[in-house]
mmCIF file of C-alpha atoms and ligand atoms in Angstrom:
data_model
loop_
_atom_site.group_PDB
_atom_site.id
_atom_site.type_symbol
_atom_site.label_atom_id
_atom_site.label_comp_id
_atom_site.label_asym_id
_atom_site.label_seq_id
_atom_site.Cartn_x
_atom_site.Cartn_y
_atom_site.Cartn_z
ATOM 1 C CA MET N 32 31.219 4.367 -17.047
ATOM 2 C CA THR N 33 31.028 0.845 -15.565
ATOM 3 C CA ASP N 34 27.633 -0.762 -15.191
ATOM 4 C CA VAL N 35 28.050 -1.642 -11.530
ATOM 5 C CA ILE N 36 24.619 -1.845 -9.918
ATOM 6 C CA ASN N 37 24.616 0.704 -7.146
ATOM 7 C CA SER N 38 20.898 1.286 -7.131
ATOM 8 C CA VAL N 39 17.972 -0.713 -5.925
ATOM 9 C CA PHE N 40 16.224 0.546 -9.051
ATOM 10 C CA GLN N 41 18.815 -0.115 -11.740
ATOM 11 C CA GLY N 42 17.594 -2.167 -14.654
ATOM 12 C CA ARG N 43 13.980 -2.451 -13.342
ATOM 13 C CA SER N 44 10.781 -1.873 -15.323
ATOM 14 C CA LEU N 45 7.817 0.086 -14.074
ATOM 15 C CA LEU N 46 4.814 -1.866 -15.325
ATOM 16 C CA ARG N 47 2.404 -1.337 -12.423
ATOM 17 C CA GLU N 48 2.792 0.351 -9.034
ATOM 18 C CA ALA N 49 2.611 -2.851 -7.004
ATOM 19 C CA ASP N 50 5.888 -4.053 -8.670
ATOM 20 C CA PHE N 51 7.640 -1.622 -6.282
ATOM 21 C CA THR N 52 7.581 -1.339 -2.516
ATOM 22 C CA PRO N 53 5.715 1.621 -0.910
ATOM 23 C CA GLU N 54 9.162 2.961 0.124
ATOM 24 C CA GLU N 55 10.370 2.810 -3.453
ATOM 25 C CA VAL N 56 7.260 4.571 -4.655
ATOM 26 C CA GLN N 57 7.803 7.259 -2.037
ATOM 27 C CA TYR N 58 11.406 7.558 -3.277
ATOM 28 C CA PHE N 59 10.229 8.192 -6.846
ATOM 29 C CA VAL N 60 7.973 10.967 -5.571
ATOM 30 C CA ASP N 61 10.740 12.606 -3.550
ATOM 31 C CA PHE N 62 13.322 12.140 -6.321
ATOM 32 C CA GLY N 63 10.903 13.799 -8.727
ATOM 33 C CA ILE N 64 10.630 16.856 -6.387
ATOM 34 C CA HIS N 65 14.435 16.913 -6.134
ATOM 35 C CA LEU N 66 15.026 16.776 -9.907
ATOM 36 C CA LYS N 67 12.398 19.518 -10.389
ATOM 37 C CA ALA N 68 14.427 21.758 -8.038
ATOM 38 C CA MET N 69 17.607 20.907 -9.906
ATOM 39 C CA GLN N 70 16.054 21.769 -13.263
ATOM 40 C CA LYS N 71 14.607 25.049 -11.975
ATOM 41 C CA LYS N 72 18.093 26.025 -10.527
ATOM 42 C CA GLY N 73 19.804 25.052 -13.771
ATOM 43 C CA ILE N 74 21.906 22.276 -12.057
ATOM 44 C CA PRO N 75 22.984 19.735 -14.711
ATOM 45 C CA HIS N 76 21.658 16.199 -14.297
ATOM 46 C CA LYS N 77 22.652 14.361 -17.455
ATOM 47 C CA TYR N 78 22.406 10.898 -15.929
ATOM 48 C CA LEU N 79 21.473 9.201 -19.220
ATOM 49 C CA GLU N 80 24.186 10.691 -21.435
ATOM 50 C CA GLY N 81 24.495 8.730 -24.684
ATOM 51 C CA LYS N 82 21.484 6.512 -24.040
ATOM 52 C CA ASN N 83 18.655 5.832 -26.549
ATOM 53 C CA ILE N 84 15.055 5.744 -25.448
ATOM 54 C CA ALA N 85 12.211 4.283 -27.527
ATOM 55 C CA LEU N 86 8.757 5.779 -27.104
ATOM 56 C CA LEU N 87 6.055 3.351 -28.290
ATOM 57 C CA PHE N 88 2.556 4.728 -28.530
ATOM 58 C CA GLU N 89 -0.495 2.662 -29.532
ATOM 59 C CA LYS N 90 -2.775 5.270 -28.110
ATOM 60 C CA THR N 91 -2.512 9.060 -28.498
ATOM 61 C CA SER N 92 -0.847 11.286 -25.909
ATOM 62 C CA THR N 93 0.141 14.857 -25.198
ATOM 63 C CA ARG N 94 1.580 14.882 -21.660
ATOM 64 C CA THR N 95 3.160 11.458 -21.501
ATOM 65 C CA ARG N 96 4.889 11.843 -24.856
ATOM 66 C CA ALA N 97 6.047 15.380 -24.150
ATOM 67 C CA ALA N 98 7.245 14.412 -20.656
ATOM 68 C CA PHE N 99 9.261 11.381 -21.856
ATOM 69 C CA THR N 100 10.720 13.398 -24.729
ATOM 70 C CA THR N 101 11.775 16.502 -22.801
ATOM 71 C CA SER N 102 12.986 14.625 -19.729
ATOM 72 C CA ALA N 103 15.023 12.180 -21.866
ATOM 73 C CA ILE N 104 16.697 15.117 -23.596
ATOM 74 C CA GLU N 105 17.361 16.917 -20.282
ATOM 75 C CA LEU N 106 18.935 13.713 -18.955
ATOM 76 C CA GLY N 107 21.235 13.670 -21.983
ATOM 77 C CA ALA N 108 19.482 10.769 -23.798
ATOM 78 C CA HIS N 109 18.045 10.580 -27.268
ATOM 79 C CA PRO N 110 14.287 9.840 -27.431
ATOM 80 C CA GLU N 111 12.777 8.258 -30.564
ATOM 81 C CA TYR N 112 8.996 8.360 -31.101
ATOM 82 C CA LEU N 113 7.614 5.141 -32.619
ATOM 83 C CA GLY N 114 3.894 5.585 -33.226
ATOM 84 C CA LYS N 115 1.573 2.702 -33.998
ATOM 85 C CA ASP N 116 1.358 3.560 -37.673
ATOM 86 C CA ASP N 117 5.145 3.930 -38.081
ATOM 87 C CA ILE N 118 6.306 0.438 -37.035
ATOM 88 C CA GLN N 119 5.431 -3.199 -37.684
ATOM 89 C CA LEU N 120 4.143 -3.858 -34.193
ATOM 90 C CA GLY N 121 0.837 -5.672 -34.042
ATOM 91 C CA VAL N 122 0.316 -5.786 -37.836
ATOM 92 C CA LYS N 123 3.357 -7.617 -39.120
ATOM 93 C CA GLU N 124 5.390 -8.270 -35.960
ATOM 94 C CA SER N 125 4.712 -9.717 -32.555
ATOM 95 C CA ILE N 126 5.446 -8.000 -29.288
ATOM 96 C CA GLU N 127 8.101 -10.604 -28.527
ATOM 97 C CA ASP N 128 10.005 -10.021 -31.773
ATOM 98 C CA THR N 129 9.618 -6.258 -31.509
ATOM 99 C CA ALA N 130 10.937 -6.386 -27.911
ATOM 100 C CA LYS N 131 13.992 -8.324 -28.968
ATOM 101 C CA VAL N 132 14.807 -5.898 -31.787
ATOM 102 C CA LEU N 133 14.227 -2.707 -29.799
ATOM 103 C CA GLY N 134 15.971 -4.060 -26.744
ATOM 104 C CA SER N 135 19.096 -4.666 -28.809
ATOM 105 C CA MET N 136 19.204 -1.040 -29.987
ATOM 106 C CA PHE N 137 17.626 1.041 -27.217
ATOM 107 C CA ASP N 138 18.584 1.354 -23.544
ATOM 108 C CA GLY N 139 15.025 1.847 -22.308
ATOM 109 C CA ILE N 140 11.482 1.622 -23.728
ATOM 110 C CA GLU N 141 8.285 3.513 -22.917
ATOM 111 C CA PHE N 142 5.074 1.777 -23.946
ATOM 112 C CA ARG N 143 1.539 3.175 -24.030
ATOM 113 C CA GLY N 144 -1.090 0.766 -25.224
ATOM 114 C CA TYR N 145 -4.238 -1.250 -24.504
ATOM 115 C CA LYS N 146 -3.439 -4.525 -22.764
ATOM 116 C CA GLN N 147 -1.407 -4.744 -19.593
ATOM 117 C CA ALA N 148 -0.255 -8.170 -20.849
ATOM 118 C CA ASP N 149 1.418 -6.436 -23.803
ATOM 119 C CA VAL N 150 3.622 -4.131 -21.731
ATOM 120 C CA GLU N 151 4.537 -7.149 -19.570
ATOM 121 C CA GLU N 152 5.415 -9.236 -22.588
ATOM 122 C CA LEU N 153 7.557 -6.326 -23.935
ATOM 123 C CA SER N 154 9.416 -6.166 -20.649
ATOM 124 C CA LYS N 155 9.928 -9.919 -20.547
ATOM 125 C CA PHE N 156 11.723 -9.959 -23.880
ATOM 126 C CA ALA N 157 13.394 -6.550 -24.196
ATOM 127 C CA GLY N 158 16.193 -7.023 -21.707
ATOM 128 C CA VAL N 159 16.104 -3.271 -20.901
ATOM 129 C CA PRO N 160 13.816 -1.250 -18.541
ATOM 130 C CA VAL N 161 10.270 -0.793 -19.829
ATOM 131 C CA TRP N 162 8.089 2.004 -18.472
ATOM 132 C CA ASN N 163 4.303 1.725 -18.698
ATOM 133 C CA GLY N 164 3.021 5.024 -20.123
ATOM 134 C CA LEU N 165 -0.633 3.857 -19.603
ATOM 135 C CA THR N 166 -2.585 0.719 -20.333
ATOM 136 C CA ASP N 167 -6.296 -0.034 -19.919
ATOM 137 C CA GLU N 168 -5.470 -1.186 -16.359
ATOM 138 C CA TRP N 169 -2.819 1.084 -14.879
ATOM 139 C CA HIS N 170 -1.144 4.475 -15.281
ATOM 140 C CA PRO N 171 1.885 4.233 -12.949
ATOM 141 C CA THR N 172 4.011 7.183 -14.176
ATOM 142 C CA GLN N 173 0.952 9.466 -13.668
ATOM 143 C CA MET N 174 0.871 8.376 -10.035
ATOM 144 C CA ILE N 175 4.332 9.742 -9.292
ATOM 145 C CA ALA N 176 3.379 13.117 -10.695
ATOM 146 C CA ASP N 177 0.018 13.138 -8.852
ATOM 147 C CA PHE N 178 1.447 12.374 -5.448
ATOM 148 C CA MET N 179 4.332 14.795 -6.091
ATOM 149 C CA THR N 180 1.695 17.476 -6.652
ATOM 150 C CA VAL N 181 -0.170 16.545 -3.440
ATOM 151 C CA LYS N 182 3.037 16.506 -1.452
ATOM 152 C CA GLU N 183 4.229 19.869 -2.852
ATOM 153 C CA HIS N 184 0.886 21.405 -1.903
ATOM 154 C CA PHE N 185 0.307 19.885 1.590
ATOM 155 C CA GLY N 186 3.905 19.128 2.558
ATOM 156 C CA HIS N 187 3.133 15.461 3.359
ATOM 157 C CA LEU N 188 1.099 12.506 2.060
ATOM 158 C CA LYS N 189 0.150 10.411 5.061
ATOM 159 C CA GLY N 190 -3.365 11.195 6.294
ATOM 160 C CA ILE N 191 -4.412 13.155 3.210
ATOM 161 C CA THR N 192 -7.783 12.100 1.805
ATOM 162 C CA LEU N 193 -8.257 11.866 -1.987
ATOM 163 C CA SER N 194 -11.708 11.324 -3.487
ATOM 164 C CA PHE N 195 -11.724 10.092 -7.027
ATOM 165 C CA VAL N 196 -15.106 10.833 -8.540
ATOM 166 C CA GLY N 197 -16.142 9.249 -11.843
ATOM 167 C CA ASP N 198 -15.460 5.953 -13.675
ATOM 168 C CA GLY N 199 -14.316 3.909 -10.661
ATOM 169 C CA ARG N 200 -12.917 1.042 -12.707
ATOM 170 C CA ASN N 201 -10.690 2.845 -15.175
ATOM 171 C CA ASN N 202 -6.879 2.970 -15.191
ATOM 172 C CA MET N 203 -6.745 6.134 -13.108
ATOM 173 C CA ALA N 204 -9.088 4.809 -10.422
ATOM 174 C CA ASN N 205 -7.101 1.556 -10.235
ATOM 175 C CA SER N 206 -3.793 3.314 -9.974
ATOM 176 C CA LEU N 207 -4.961 5.930 -7.434
ATOM 177 C CA LEU N 208 -6.572 3.226 -5.251
ATOM 178 C CA VAL N 209 -3.442 1.132 -5.094
ATOM 179 C CA THR N 210 -0.842 3.900 -4.945
ATOM 180 C CA GLY N 211 -2.740 5.897 -2.352
ATOM 181 C CA SER N 212 -3.037 2.789 -0.254
ATOM 182 C CA MET N 213 0.711 2.203 -0.494
ATOM 183 C CA LEU N 214 1.518 5.784 0.588
ATOM 184 C CA GLY N 215 -0.957 6.116 3.452
ATOM 185 C CA VAL N 216 -3.333 8.391 1.554
ATOM 186 C CA ASN N 217 -6.998 7.679 2.231
ATOM 187 C CA ILE N 218 -8.680 6.871 -1.062
ATOM 188 C CA HIS N 219 -12.400 7.276 -1.713
ATOM 189 C CA ILE N 220 -13.726 5.949 -4.985
ATOM 190 C CA VAL N 221 -17.012 7.710 -5.599
ATOM 191 C CA ALA N 222 -18.832 6.132 -8.523
ATOM 192 C CA PRO N 223 -22.150 4.549 -9.465
ATOM 193 C CA LYS N 224 -22.327 0.883 -8.409
ATOM 194 C CA GLU N 225 -22.008 -0.254 -12.053
ATOM 195 C CA LEU N 226 -18.566 1.391 -12.159
ATOM 196 C CA HIS N 227 -17.118 0.357 -8.835
ATOM 197 C CA PRO N 228 -13.550 -1.087 -8.966
ATOM 198 C CA HIS N 229 -12.975 -4.770 -9.639
ATOM 199 C CA GLN N 230 -12.439 -6.828 -6.470
ATOM 200 C CA ASP N 231 -8.930 -7.872 -7.440
ATOM 201 C CA VAL N 232 -7.821 -4.228 -7.499
ATOM 202 C CA VAL N 233 -9.535 -3.569 -4.161
ATOM 203 C CA ASP N 234 -7.736 -6.616 -2.707
ATOM 204 C CA ILE N 235 -4.308 -5.315 -3.800
ATOM 205 C CA ALA N 236 -5.121 -1.917 -2.265
ATOM 206 C CA GLN N 237 -6.496 -3.414 0.981
ATOM 207 C CA LYS N 238 -3.276 -5.303 1.538
ATOM 208 C CA PHE N 239 -1.143 -2.164 1.261
ATOM 209 C CA ALA N 240 -3.645 -0.174 3.361
ATOM 210 C CA GLU N 241 -3.213 -2.648 6.251
ATOM 211 C CA ASN N 242 0.366 -1.563 6.515
ATOM 212 C CA SER N 243 0.097 2.120 5.654
ATOM 213 C CA GLY N 244 -3.036 2.869 7.689
ATOM 214 C CA ALA N 245 -4.821 4.318 4.613
ATOM 215 C CA GLN N 246 -8.628 4.189 4.760
ATOM 216 C CA ILE N 247 -10.392 2.923 1.660
ATOM 217 C CA LEU N 248 -13.989 3.857 0.888
ATOM 218 C CA ILE N 249 -15.838 2.656 -2.198
ATOM 219 C CA THR N 250 -19.253 4.294 -2.427
ATOM 220 C CA ASP N 251 -21.927 5.563 -4.788
ATOM 221 C CA ASP N 252 -22.957 8.188 -2.224
ATOM 222 C CA ILE N 253 -21.418 11.532 -3.321
ATOM 223 C CA GLN N 254 -21.926 13.337 -0.065
ATOM 224 C CA ALA N 255 -20.327 10.596 2.005
ATOM 225 C CA GLY N 256 -17.621 10.066 -0.602
ATOM 226 C CA VAL N 257 -16.317 13.625 -0.804
ATOM 227 C CA LYS N 258 -16.799 14.694 2.788
ATOM 228 C CA GLY N 259 -13.411 15.471 4.314
ATOM 229 C CA ALA N 260 -11.542 15.279 0.986
ATOM 230 C CA ASN N 261 -8.348 17.274 0.593
ATOM 231 C CA VAL N 262 -8.169 16.331 -3.036
ATOM 232 C CA VAL N 263 -11.135 15.929 -5.403
ATOM 233 C CA TYR N 264 -9.913 14.124 -8.491
ATOM 234 C CA THR N 265 -11.753 13.212 -11.674
ATOM 235 C CA ASP N 266 -11.039 11.812 -15.155
ATOM 236 C CA VAL N 267 -12.882 11.400 -18.439
ATOM 237 C CA TRP N 268 -16.060 9.387 -18.407
ATOM 238 C CA VAL N 269 -15.003 7.279 -21.394
ATOM 239 C CA SER N 270 -11.383 6.215 -21.623
ATOM 240 C CA MET N 271 -9.292 5.692 -24.736
ATOM 241 C CA GLY N 272 -10.266 2.477 -26.503
ATOM 242 C CA GLU N 273 -13.760 2.456 -24.976
ATOM 243 C CA ASN N 274 -17.232 3.234 -26.383
ATOM 244 C CA GLY N 275 -20.621 3.536 -24.765
ATOM 245 C CA TRP N 276 -21.168 7.275 -24.274
ATOM 246 C CA ASP N 277 -24.938 6.795 -23.828
ATOM 247 C CA GLU N 278 -24.557 4.709 -20.763
ATOM 248 C CA ARG N 279 -21.635 6.660 -19.279
ATOM 249 C CA VAL N 280 -23.376 10.032 -19.658
ATOM 250 C CA LYS N 281 -26.450 8.643 -17.959
ATOM 251 C CA LEU N 282 -24.456 7.042 -15.139
ATOM 252 C CA LEU N 283 -21.908 9.792 -14.522
ATOM 253 C CA LYS N 284 -23.853 13.052 -15.012
ATOM 254 C CA PRO N 285 -24.700 13.223 -11.273
ATOM 255 C CA TYR N 286 -20.970 12.691 -10.532
ATOM 256 C CA GLN N 287 -19.790 15.810 -12.368
ATOM 257 C CA VAL N 288 -17.294 17.779 -10.207
ATOM 258 C CA ASN N 289 -18.871 21.240 -9.728
ATOM 259 C CA MET N 290 -18.802 23.892 -7.014
ATOM 260 C CA ASP N 291 -21.646 22.244 -5.133
ATOM 261 C CA MET N 292 -19.625 19.088 -4.900
ATOM 262 C CA LEU N 293 -16.541 20.973 -3.660
ATOM 263 C CA LYS N 294 -18.750 22.553 -0.948
ATOM 264 C CA MET N 295 -19.831 19.025 0.112
ATOM 265 C CA THR N 296 -16.192 18.330 1.165
ATOM 266 C CA GLU N 297 -16.823 20.762 4.049
ATOM 267 C CA MET N 298 -13.098 21.578 3.836
ATOM 268 C CA PRO N 299 -11.620 25.076 4.316
ATOM 269 C CA ASP N 300 -10.230 26.623 1.138
ATOM 270 C CA ASP N 301 -6.561 26.067 2.082
ATOM 271 C CA GLU N 302 -7.127 22.337 2.663
ATOM 272 C CA LEU N 303 -8.766 21.473 -0.651
ATOM 273 C CA ILE N 304 -7.453 21.095 -4.183
ATOM 274 C CA PHE N 305 -8.840 19.806 -7.424
ATOM 275 C CA LEU N 306 -6.744 17.502 -9.691
ATOM 276 C CA HIS N 307 -7.314 15.911 -13.142
ATOM 277 C CA CYS N 308 -4.854 13.763 -15.091
ATOM 278 C CA LEU N 309 -6.011 15.534 -18.286
ATOM 279 C CA PRO N 310 -7.187 15.819 -21.043
ATOM 280 C CA ALA N 311 -10.453 17.185 -19.608
ATOM 281 C CA PHE N 312 -13.891 17.896 -21.026
ATOM 282 C CA HIS N 313 -14.707 21.155 -19.218
ATOM 283 C CA ASP N 314 -16.116 23.036 -22.216
ATOM 284 C CA THR N 315 -17.054 22.467 -25.863
ATOM 285 C CA HIS N 316 -13.748 23.660 -27.359
ATOM 286 C CA THR N 317 -12.821 20.206 -28.636
ATOM 287 C CA ARG N 318 -14.331 18.080 -31.446
ATOM 288 C CA GLN N 319 -15.519 15.407 -29.026
ATOM 289 C CA GLY N 320 -16.769 18.014 -26.533
ATOM 290 C CA ALA N 321 -18.823 19.608 -29.299
ATOM 291 C CA GLU N 322 -20.155 16.251 -30.449
ATOM 292 C CA ILE N 323 -21.286 15.382 -26.953
ATOM 293 C CA PHE N 324 -22.954 18.774 -26.583
ATOM 294 C CA ALA N 325 -24.804 18.245 -29.933
ATOM 295 C CA LYS N 326 -25.974 14.743 -28.841
ATOM 296 C CA TYR N 327 -26.660 15.077 -25.128
ATOM 297 C CA GLY N 328 -26.916 18.864 -24.578
ATOM 298 C CA ILE N 329 -24.177 18.914 -21.935
ATOM 299 C CA SER N 330 -21.456 21.518 -22.391
ATOM 300 C CA GLU N 331 -19.274 20.356 -19.510
ATOM 301 C CA MET N 332 -18.733 16.732 -18.526
ATOM 302 C CA GLU N 333 -16.586 15.379 -15.665
ATOM 303 C CA VAL N 334 -15.748 18.884 -14.357
ATOM 304 C CA THR N 335 -17.313 22.264 -14.820
ATOM 305 C CA ASP N 336 -15.348 25.087 -16.426
ATOM 306 C CA GLU N 337 -15.828 26.982 -13.145
ATOM 307 C CA VAL N 338 -14.025 24.385 -11.029
ATOM 308 C CA PHE N 339 -11.389 23.890 -13.754
ATOM 309 C CA ARG N 340 -10.496 27.571 -13.681
ATOM 310 C CA SER N 341 -11.024 28.030 -9.910
ATOM 311 C CA LYS N 342 -8.501 28.668 -7.122
ATOM 312 C CA TYR N 343 -8.766 24.953 -6.170
ATOM 313 C CA ALA N 344 -7.511 23.746 -9.562
ATOM 314 C CA HIS N 345 -3.921 22.466 -9.761
ATOM 315 C CA GLN N 346 -4.151 20.271 -12.868
ATOM 316 C CA PHE N 347 -1.515 22.236 -14.804
ATOM 317 C CA GLU N 348 1.141 21.921 -12.063
ATOM 318 C CA GLN N 349 0.198 18.270 -11.997
ATOM 319 C CA ALA N 350 0.742 18.096 -15.779
ATOM 320 C CA GLU N 351 4.173 19.740 -15.507
ATOM 321 C CA ASN N 352 5.064 17.234 -12.798
ATOM 322 C CA ARG N 353 4.674 14.460 -15.372
ATOM 323 C CA LYS N 354 8.038 15.595 -16.729
ATOM 324 C CA HIS N 355 9.913 15.706 -13.419
ATOM 325 C CA SER N 356 8.460 12.409 -12.241
ATOM 326 C CA ILE N 357 9.161 10.573 -15.468
ATOM 327 C CA LYS N 358 12.693 11.981 -15.310
ATOM 328 C CA ALA N 359 13.031 10.500 -11.844
ATOM 329 C CA ILE N 360 11.769 7.107 -12.982
ATOM 330 C CA MET N 361 14.101 6.950 -15.984
ATOM 331 C CA ALA N 362 17.137 8.220 -14.044
ATOM 332 C CA ALA N 363 16.612 5.842 -11.139
ATOM 333 C CA THR N 364 16.125 2.702 -13.298
ATOM 334 C CA LEU N 365 18.637 3.461 -16.028
ATOM 335 C CA GLY N 366 21.104 6.082 -14.724
ATOM 336 C CA ASN N 367 23.598 3.931 -12.739
ATOM 337 C CA LEU N 368 22.893 6.198 -9.771
ATOM 338 C CA PHE N 369 24.145 5.427 -6.245
ATOM 339 C CA ILE N 370 20.873 4.529 -4.486
ATOM 340 C CA PRO N 371 21.886 1.562 -2.289
ATOM 341 C CA SER N 372 18.698 1.704 -0.263
ATOM 342 C CA VAL N 373 15.530 3.776 0.132
ATOM 343 C CA PRO N 374 14.401 5.553 3.318
ATOM 344 C CA PRO N 375 11.522 4.111 5.407
ATOM 345 C CA MET N 376 8.005 5.473 4.991
ATOM 346 C CA GLU N 377 7.386 8.911 6.422
ATOM 347 C CA ASN N 378 5.013 9.139 9.390
HETATM 348 N N1 LIG K 150 -2.459 12.343 -18.424
HETATM 349 C C1 LIG K 150 -2.005 11.798 -19.528
HETATM 350 O O1 LIG K 150 -1.533 10.663 -19.572
HETATM 351 O O2 LIG K 150 -2.056 12.650 -20.601
HETATM 352 P P1 LIG K 150 -1.758 12.187 -22.148
HETATM 353 O O3 LIG K 150 -2.810 11.242 -22.526
HETATM 354 O O4 LIG K 150 -1.874 13.518 -22.912
HETATM 355 O O5 LIG K 150 -0.406 11.622 -22.192
HETATM 356 N N1 LIG K 151 -8.648 7.167 -18.244
HETATM 357 C C1 LIG K 151 -8.025 7.976 -19.276
HETATM 358 C C2 LIG K 151 -6.688 8.500 -18.774
HETATM 359 C C3 LIG K 151 -5.997 9.404 -19.749
HETATM 360 C C4 LIG K 151 -4.722 9.935 -19.156
HETATM 361 C C5 LIG K 151 -7.820 7.117 -20.528
HETATM 362 O O1 LIG K 151 -7.346 6.032 -20.433
HETATM 363 O O2 LIG K 151 -8.199 7.597 -21.611
#
């Protein structure tokens, strides 16, 4: 097949959400829903036949790794996992040199790591699309799955209110704040003042919100922050690569998502869901969960087991959507598809 560029996406990297227009982000969401339907109906979609995909992981992963692997295979590509202890990256070889080597052999590269600057450097020198599978700052592929899940449930995005409760300055809070603002979803960041988002992230979000009409609220007041929420969303209190459990447990214990908090939304049952990017500490059935219980006496952290297993909980559909959304991102940016333009934002 010729490499004629018939797509506004072809050859582009997804490093952070703001690299794309709101319309393009909306397209990824809708394309993910479309590819999910194709997969469920058994309609072939091998848009990446014969391509090789490198999966670089400096941090651990279940969903992102599984989603990239299975969606690459379903698209007809060959995924190759390159873990941090398997390759020279960082120890004997720079990002620049690694990017040049991998870019000469692979058609696309996923990277999960610490610094945003690293994924940007990789993209600068690889010469092939690079997809950010999470850094300390952003988690863009997660966003497509999350807003897919919201759209599947409510039928639309504009006007929905999502309250993120927890560490308001981690990668998830940053990405939800910016992506929601792009898509016209009202975003409430509900966190203690010490963990409010950095101003530069709020500034990016505000700019998008001016166009989309999304309302942004940053507050430490739980009642005000969750009132009217259609989606209550949380994440771990301490992210990968961080320490400082003592401080976080103290700060975030009042922000645990429990049934009382869901009641504070004052929303009817059919207008409220709970989401979590996962993994979640909702019991002591993990080594870290057990350690935290031994040290602080808390058996559930950011979400109670009751909420996690309740009728409001949609985190496992959300997890499945990681696959369909990542498939959409890879197909659109690498599949030589005919996408000459993207539709305007939905009202
Ligand atoms: N949500 C998410 O990125 O999960 P993993 O860390 O398991 O990839
Ligand atoms: N904030 C979490 C997200 C995991 C998907 C972390 O970075 O560990």
